[in-house]
Amino acid sequence: MYTEIGSIAQSLRKKDSKRRPVKRRDDGTASPLVHAQAWILTVGDFIGHFLGVNVGTPLQRKLSRLAILLFWIAVVCAIIVLAANEFSDRTEVIIYAVATGLSMIPASLIVVLTITMAVGTKHMVQRNVIVRNLKSLEALGAVTDICSDKTGTLTQGKMVAKKAWIPSRGTYSVGVSNNPFDPTIGALVHSANPPAKGSADSDEVSESDSVAASELLKDNADFEAFLKVASLCNVARVHKNNEGQWTAVGDPTEIALQVFASRFDYNRHDIAGGEGATSKQVSEYPFDSDVKKMSVIFEDRQSQAQTIYTKGAVERVIDSCVSIVWDKGETIDYSDSLKEKTLEVMEALASQGLRVLALASRDYDARNGRRASRDGPPPREEIERDLVFRGLIGLYDPPRPESATAVKRCHRAGIKVHMLTGDHPETASAIAKQVNILPDMSKVSAKVAKSMVMTAKEFDKYSDSELDQLPVLPLVIARCAPNTKVRMIEALRRRDAFMAMTGDGVNDSPSLKIADVGIAMGMAGSDVAKDAADIVLTDDNFASILNAIEEGRRMFDNIQKFILHLLAENIAQACTLLIGLAFKDSTGLSVFPLAPVQIMWVIMITSGMPDMGLGLEIAAPDILERPPMPLKVGIFTWEVCCDMLAYGLWMASLCLSSFLLVVYAFGDGNLGEGCNTSYSEQCDTVFRARATTFVSLTWFALFLAWEMVNMRRSFFRMQPKTKRPFTQWMYDVWRNPFLFWAVIAGFVTIFPTLYIPVLNHDVFKQTGISWEWGIVFVEAVLFFSGIEAWKWGKRIFFRRRARKMGQTSDDLEKRAYGDFFDWSENNSGTNLPAGNEKI
């Protein structure tokens, strides 16, 4: 038997098969070739799983492939060294071959990556984000769409009943209260007129017009019947604690109803839970997302008479009603025209950003069905029919103060925000406009407005193929059901979007699981939702989602920075060592421009700590003013690959020039004999040249770390809007103390290797230098100039490309609505699928 909980459990248990599927014909058969192809692909998957190239997060898979590639490059480099020395079996040749191979291996990569992600996770906890799934760390930087719930995420989750409409009496309004749980605060005003359309603040309650609650209840049986529904069809509890302060337990919607009823001394606890209780609950039909109603049956303790109380979505409740108290005390048939008038009142309340519920009740006569009891309640369909409509109540959940700014920042970051809520379309639209999800609807055409806002019923009418034909997907879906959220995610994925989905209930768990980044609410979320999510927000705040995205982008940027730094060094070392094989001594063996220990020193000591510092870099000022990075491209973009080659080759050429200058320009060109193994007088020039090359490479690696703080901006202008244009670079250098001291330590540790006896000659195969420092300084200036020139060219290139493609920060913000306006302008007729012309 199908149940909603059963389908949720099935979707959460669903796992992908490890075996490749066989593509069968329409009759279910398949040729042996197709079976063989599926078998070969399955074996390939197992091999890839063993090697780690098709398991783990996208970053882990890319790094696994990189490790395999670098391993084979290292093998080739070692073979080249051996071949250049005629495959000599001398110890120094073999060690140098191994060292050359190791120069291609970024030894500190795993350590730095692990520490960077651990620190990123800690930063997220400090910003109210708990990461449950490691893949979400790198996925956050690629998010293009956010599908967010409204209540408690974009809004404060502290609902207040602001207006109640009783057909026979008019509108009751509640003034502003700074404590949503205190029923004694807030002026009460009555108007015989129904509510009018407008904003939530269009008719604020004035204290001077306030009326006492007791006065409003005089000879007002219709209002009392309304209050009984609000109080009893409700499981929330509002009471004073031991300190005399008002507190509440329960769902925010029900708390707001209970507080409103308590203003008139209709608290549920007093009626059905206290010592003088006059009624008792005998049956309950909890809220269901399919029927969108909740009902209870209460029994009078003296007369044993039973009464049904129902609340829920307006459209569903009025369909269950047959009567209405239209004039004072007069119950008449609930005609279609009266239902239309009720819907008009509902739309007026919804236009003020109020969540509107309908309340109804009736006496339950056991002769018309099974008597209600706790042991055997009557069927729900028997209870929720033939009701008497009692009125509407409008609940206001104010937007969080930071939501509007956060949504606007999302737009600037190239991220579209969709609101998926169970509220009425008018309510959803009003709140969406307040938090900048929707533009001013008065300035857009009716067609654009309808495409921006849909109900779940309208959205679900489309097949998958028809959804794919829509020019744009809606920004707001009202009356949203769990299955609608799943379909929205699938529709976005078919458009190559990368989405984050928020949710808090058990019903949200399927959509949280299939979303690229599932985000559960930590305060109001169920355990099932948290278990299905990748990330949990501890404060249930939409702004925290943006914090998580910013942190994900920061981490992605920093991983790019230190991987670029590491691999550029690897390229520089490998090129220096391989080209250096051309330097031959009198015995025909290559004279190595760098000793094996020097190579390992640069790999393990010089690079490791600065790379760790790069992983701790703060976010760039414009990190949320650029489009999301496509996750399929990953770390190794064309820009990173070009930078890697440019920086690596530039470093290698300068290192080789250092060696050449010392040996040939200022030296006698004598490479001596046996200079790879020990120091002698004839090897003095080679040892000095090797020391100069080592110091140059070390300096380049350290300076490159500072240049990598921003991959495009100049080292001297990383903060273009600074008020200190000439000294800002000093603050930027000190801004990351770990990186600063790592670079300083790298400079300091050079000197012991140069000037401590035995250590310099016997271990590092170098000697102390004097005038050669001039070469090092000149090479460092040339290195800095080359990097700055390359960055300058990049800035010009990307600025022109961004202007050509319309991807400036202002354009990114316009893209939030630009797709809708472009579609409207380019298509005078509708392009929507046939049969759905209403949308």
Coordinates of N, CA and C in Angstrom, one line a residue, residues 308-412:
I308 N -16.6 19.1 16.4 CA -15.4 19.0 15.5 C -14.8 20.4 15.2
Y309 N -13.5 20.5 15.4 CA -12.8 21.8 15.1 C -11.8 21.5 14.0
T310 N -11.8 22.3 13.0 CA -10.9 22.1 11.8 C -10.2 23.4 11.4
K311 N -9.0 23.4 11.1 CA -8.2 24.5 10.5 C -7.3 24.0 9.4
G312 N -7.0 24.9 8.5 CA -6.1 24.5 7.4 C -6.1 25.5 6.3
A313 N -5.6 25.1 5.1 CA -5.5 26.0 4.0 C -6.9 26.4 3.6
V314 N -7.0 27.6 3.2 CA -8.4 28.2 2.9 C -9.1 27.4 1.9
E315 N -8.5 27.2 0.7 CA -9.2 26.5 -0.3 C -9.7 25.1 0.1
R316 N -8.9 24.4 0.9 CA -9.3 23.1 1.3 C -10.4 23.1 2.4
V317 N -10.3 24.1 3.3 CA -11.3 24.1 4.4 C -12.7 24.5 3.8
I318 N -12.7 25.6 2.9 CA -14.0 26.0 2.4 C -14.7 25.0 1.5
D319 N -13.9 24.1 0.9 CA -14.5 23.0 0.2 C -15.2 22.0 1.1
S320 N -14.8 22.0 2.4 CA -15.4 21.0 3.3 C -16.5 21.7 4.1
C321 N -16.8 23.0 3.8 CA -17.9 23.7 4.5 C -19.2 23.7 3.7
V322 N -20.3 23.7 4.3 CA -21.6 23.8 3.7 C -22.4 25.0 4.2
S323 N -21.9 25.5 5.3 CA -22.7 26.6 6.0 C -21.7 27.7 6.4
I324 N -22.3 28.9 6.6 CA -21.5 30.0 7.1 C -22.4 31.0 7.9
V325 N -21.9 31.6 8.9 CA -22.6 32.5 9.7 C -22.3 33.9 9.1
W326 N -23.2 34.3 8.2 CA -23.0 35.5 7.4 C -23.5 36.8 8.1
D327 N -24.7 36.7 8.7 CA -25.2 37.8 9.5 C -25.1 37.3 11.0
K328 N -25.2 38.3 11.9 CA -25.1 37.9 13.3 C -26.0 36.8 13.7
G329 N -25.4 35.7 14.0 CA -26.2 34.5 14.5 C -27.0 33.8 13.5
E330 N -26.9 34.2 12.2 CA -27.7 33.6 11.2 C -26.9 32.7 10.3
T331 N -27.2 31.4 10.3 CA -26.4 30.4 9.6 C -27.1 30.2 8.3
I332 N -26.4 30.3 7.1 CA -27.0 30.1 5.8 C -26.1 29.2 5.0
D333 N -26.6 28.8 3.9 CA -25.8 27.9 3.0 C -24.6 28.6 2.5
Y334 N -23.5 27.9 2.4 CA -22.2 28.5 1.9 C -22.2 28.4 0.4
S335 N -22.8 29.3 -0.3 CA -22.9 29.3 -1.7 C -21.6 29.6 -2.4
D336 N -21.6 29.4 -3.7 CA -20.3 29.7 -4.5 C -20.0 31.1 -4.4
S337 N -21.0 32.0 -4.5 CA -20.7 33.4 -4.5 C -20.1 33.8 -3.1
L338 N -20.6 33.2 -2.0 CA -20.0 33.6 -0.7 C -18.6 33.0 -0.6
K339 N -18.3 31.9 -1.2 CA -17.0 31.3 -1.2 C -16.0 32.2 -2.0
E340 N -16.5 32.8 -3.1 CA -15.7 33.8 -3.9 C -15.4 35.0 -3.0
K341 N -16.4 35.5 -2.3 CA -16.1 36.6 -1.4 C -15.1 36.3 -0.4
T342 N -15.2 35.1 0.2 CA -14.2 34.6 1.2 C -12.8 34.6 0.6
L343 N -12.7 34.1 -0.7 CA -11.4 34.1 -1.3 C -10.9 35.5 -1.6
E344 N -11.8 36.4 -1.9 CA -11.3 37.8 -2.1 C -10.7 38.4 -0.8
V345 N -11.3 38.0 0.4 CA -10.8 38.5 1.7 C -9.5 37.8 1.9
M346 N -9.4 36.5 1.6 CA -8.1 35.8 1.8 C -7.0 36.5 1.0
E347 N -7.3 36.8 -0.3 CA -6.3 37.5 -1.1 C -5.9 38.8 -0.6
A348 N -6.8 39.5 0.0 CA -6.5 40.8 0.6 C -5.6 40.7 1.8
L349 N -5.8 39.7 2.6 CA -4.9 39.4 3.7 C -3.6 38.9 3.2
A350 N -3.6 38.0 2.2 CA -2.3 37.5 1.7 C -1.5 38.6 1.0
S351 N -2.1 39.6 0.4 CA -1.4 40.6 -0.2 C -0.6 41.5 0.8
Q352 N -1.0 41.4 2.0 CA -0.3 42.1 3.1 C 0.9 41.3 3.7
G353 N 1.2 40.1 3.0 CA 2.2 39.2 3.5 C 1.8 38.3 4.6
L354 N 0.5 38.2 4.8 CA 0.0 37.3 5.9 C -0.2 35.9 5.4
R355 N 0.1 35.0 6.3 CA -0.2 33.6 6.0 C -1.7 33.4 6.5
V356 N -2.5 32.9 5.6 CA -4.0 32.9 5.9 C -4.4 31.5 6.2
L357 N -5.1 31.2 7.3 CA -5.7 30.0 7.6 C -7.2 30.1 7.7
A358 N -8.0 29.1 7.4 CA -9.4 29.1 7.6 C -9.8 28.2 8.8
L359 N -10.8 28.6 9.5 CA -11.2 27.9 10.7 C -12.7 27.5 10.5
A360 N -13.0 26.3 10.9 CA -14.4 25.8 10.8 C -14.7 24.8 11.9
S361 N -16.0 24.6 12.1 CA -16.4 23.6 13.2 C -17.8 23.2 12.9
R362 N -18.2 22.1 13.6 CA -19.6 21.7 13.6 C -19.8 20.7 14.8
D363 N -21.1 20.6 15.2 CA -21.4 19.6 16.2 C -21.4 18.3 15.5
Y364 N -20.8 17.3 16.3 CA -20.7 15.9 15.8 C -21.8 15.1 16.4
D365 N -22.7 14.6 15.5 CA -23.8 13.8 16.0 C -23.4 12.3 15.7
A366 N -23.3 11.5 16.8 CA -22.8 10.1 16.6 C -23.8 9.3 15.8
R367 N -25.1 9.8 15.7 CA -26.0 9.0 15.0 C -25.7 9.0 13.5
N368 N -25.0 10.0 13.1 CA -24.6 10.1 11.7 C -23.3 9.3 11.4
G369 N -22.7 8.7 12.3 CA -21.5 7.9 12.1 C -21.0 7.4 13.5
R370 N -19.8 6.8 13.5 CA -19.3 6.2 14.7 C -18.9 7.2 15.7
R371 N -19.2 7.0 16.9 CA -18.9 8.0 18.0 C -17.4 8.1 18.2
A372 N -16.9 9.4 18.3 CA -15.5 9.6 18.4 C -15.0 9.2 19.8
S373 N -13.9 8.5 19.9 CA -13.2 8.1 21.1 C -11.8 7.9 20.9
R374 N -11.0 7.9 22.0 CA -9.6 7.7 21.8 C -9.3 6.3 21.3
D375 N -10.1 5.3 21.5 CA -9.9 4.0 21.0 C -10.1 3.7 19.6
G376 N -11.1 4.4 19.0 CA -11.5 4.2 17.6 C -12.1 5.4 17.0
P377 N -11.2 6.3 16.5 CA -11.8 7.6 15.8 C -12.4 7.2 14.5
P378 N -13.5 8.0 14.2 CA -14.1 7.8 12.9 C -13.2 8.1 11.7
P379 N -13.5 7.7 10.5 CA -12.7 8.0 9.3 C -12.6 9.5 9.1
R380 N -11.4 10.0 8.6 CA -11.2 11.4 8.5 C -12.2 12.0 7.5
E381 N -12.5 11.3 6.4 CA -13.4 11.9 5.4 C -14.8 12.1 6.0
E382 N -15.1 11.3 7.0 CA -16.4 11.5 7.6 C -16.5 12.7 8.5
I383 N -15.3 13.0 9.1 CA -15.2 14.2 10.0 C -15.1 15.5 9.3
E384 N -14.3 15.6 8.3 CA -14.0 16.8 7.6 C -14.9 17.1 6.5
R385 N -16.2 17.1 6.8 CA -17.2 17.5 5.8 C -18.4 18.1 6.5
D386 N -19.3 18.8 5.8 CA -20.5 19.5 6.3 C -20.1 20.5 7.4
L387 N -19.0 21.1 7.3 CA -18.6 22.0 8.4 C -19.2 23.4 8.2
V388 N -19.2 24.2 9.3 CA -19.6 25.6 9.4 C -18.4 26.5 9.3
F389 N -18.3 27.3 8.3 CA -17.2 28.2 8.2 C -17.2 29.3 9.3
R390 N -16.1 29.5 10.0 CA -16.1 30.4 11.2 C -15.3 31.7 10.8
G391 N -14.3 31.6 10.0 CA -13.6 32.8 9.6 C -12.1 32.6 9.2
L392 N -11.4 33.6 8.9 CA -10.0 33.6 8.5 C -9.1 34.3 9.5
I393 N -7.9 33.8 9.6 CA -6.9 34.5 10.5 C -5.6 34.6 9.7
G394 N -5.1 35.8 9.8 CA -3.9 36.2 9.1 C -2.7 36.2 10.0
L395 N -1.7 35.4 9.7 CA -0.5 35.4 10.6 C 0.7 36.0 9.9
Y396 N 1.4 36.9 10.6 CA 2.5 37.6 10.0 C 3.8 37.0 10.6
D397 N 4.7 36.6 9.7 CA 6.0 36.1 10.1 C 7.0 37.1 9.4
P398 N 7.5 38.1 10.2 CA 8.3 39.1 9.6 C 9.6 38.6 9.0
P399 N 10.0 39.1 7.8 CA 11.3 38.6 7.3 C 12.5 39.0 8.2
R400 N 13.5 38.1 8.2 CA 14.7 38.4 9.0 C 15.3 39.7 8.4
P401 N 15.8 40.6 9.3 CA 16.4 41.8 8.8 C 17.5 41.7 7.8
E402 N 18.2 40.5 7.9 CA 19.4 40.3 7.0 C 19.0 39.6 5.7
S403 N 17.7 39.1 5.6 CA 17.4 38.3 4.4 C 17.4 39.1 3.1
A404 N 16.9 40.3 3.1 CA 16.9 41.1 1.9 C 18.3 41.3 1.4
T405 N 19.2 41.7 2.3 CA 20.6 42.0 1.9 C 21.2 40.7 1.4
A406 N 21.0 39.6 2.1 CA 21.6 38.3 1.7 C 21.1 37.9 0.3
V407 N 19.9 38.0 0.0 CA 19.4 37.7 -1.3 C 20.0 38.5 -2.4
K408 N 20.1 39.8 -2.1 CA 20.7 40.8 -3.1 C 22.2 40.4 -3.3
R409 N 22.9 40.0 -2.3 CA 24.3 39.5 -2.5 C 24.3 38.2 -3.3
C410 N 23.3 37.4 -3.1 CA 23.3 36.2 -4.0 C 23.2 36.6 -5.4
H411 N 22.3 37.5 -5.7 CA 22.2 38.0 -7.1 C 23.5 38.5 -7.7
R412 N 24.2 39.3 -6.9 CA 25.5 39.8 -7.3 C 26.5 38.7 -7.5

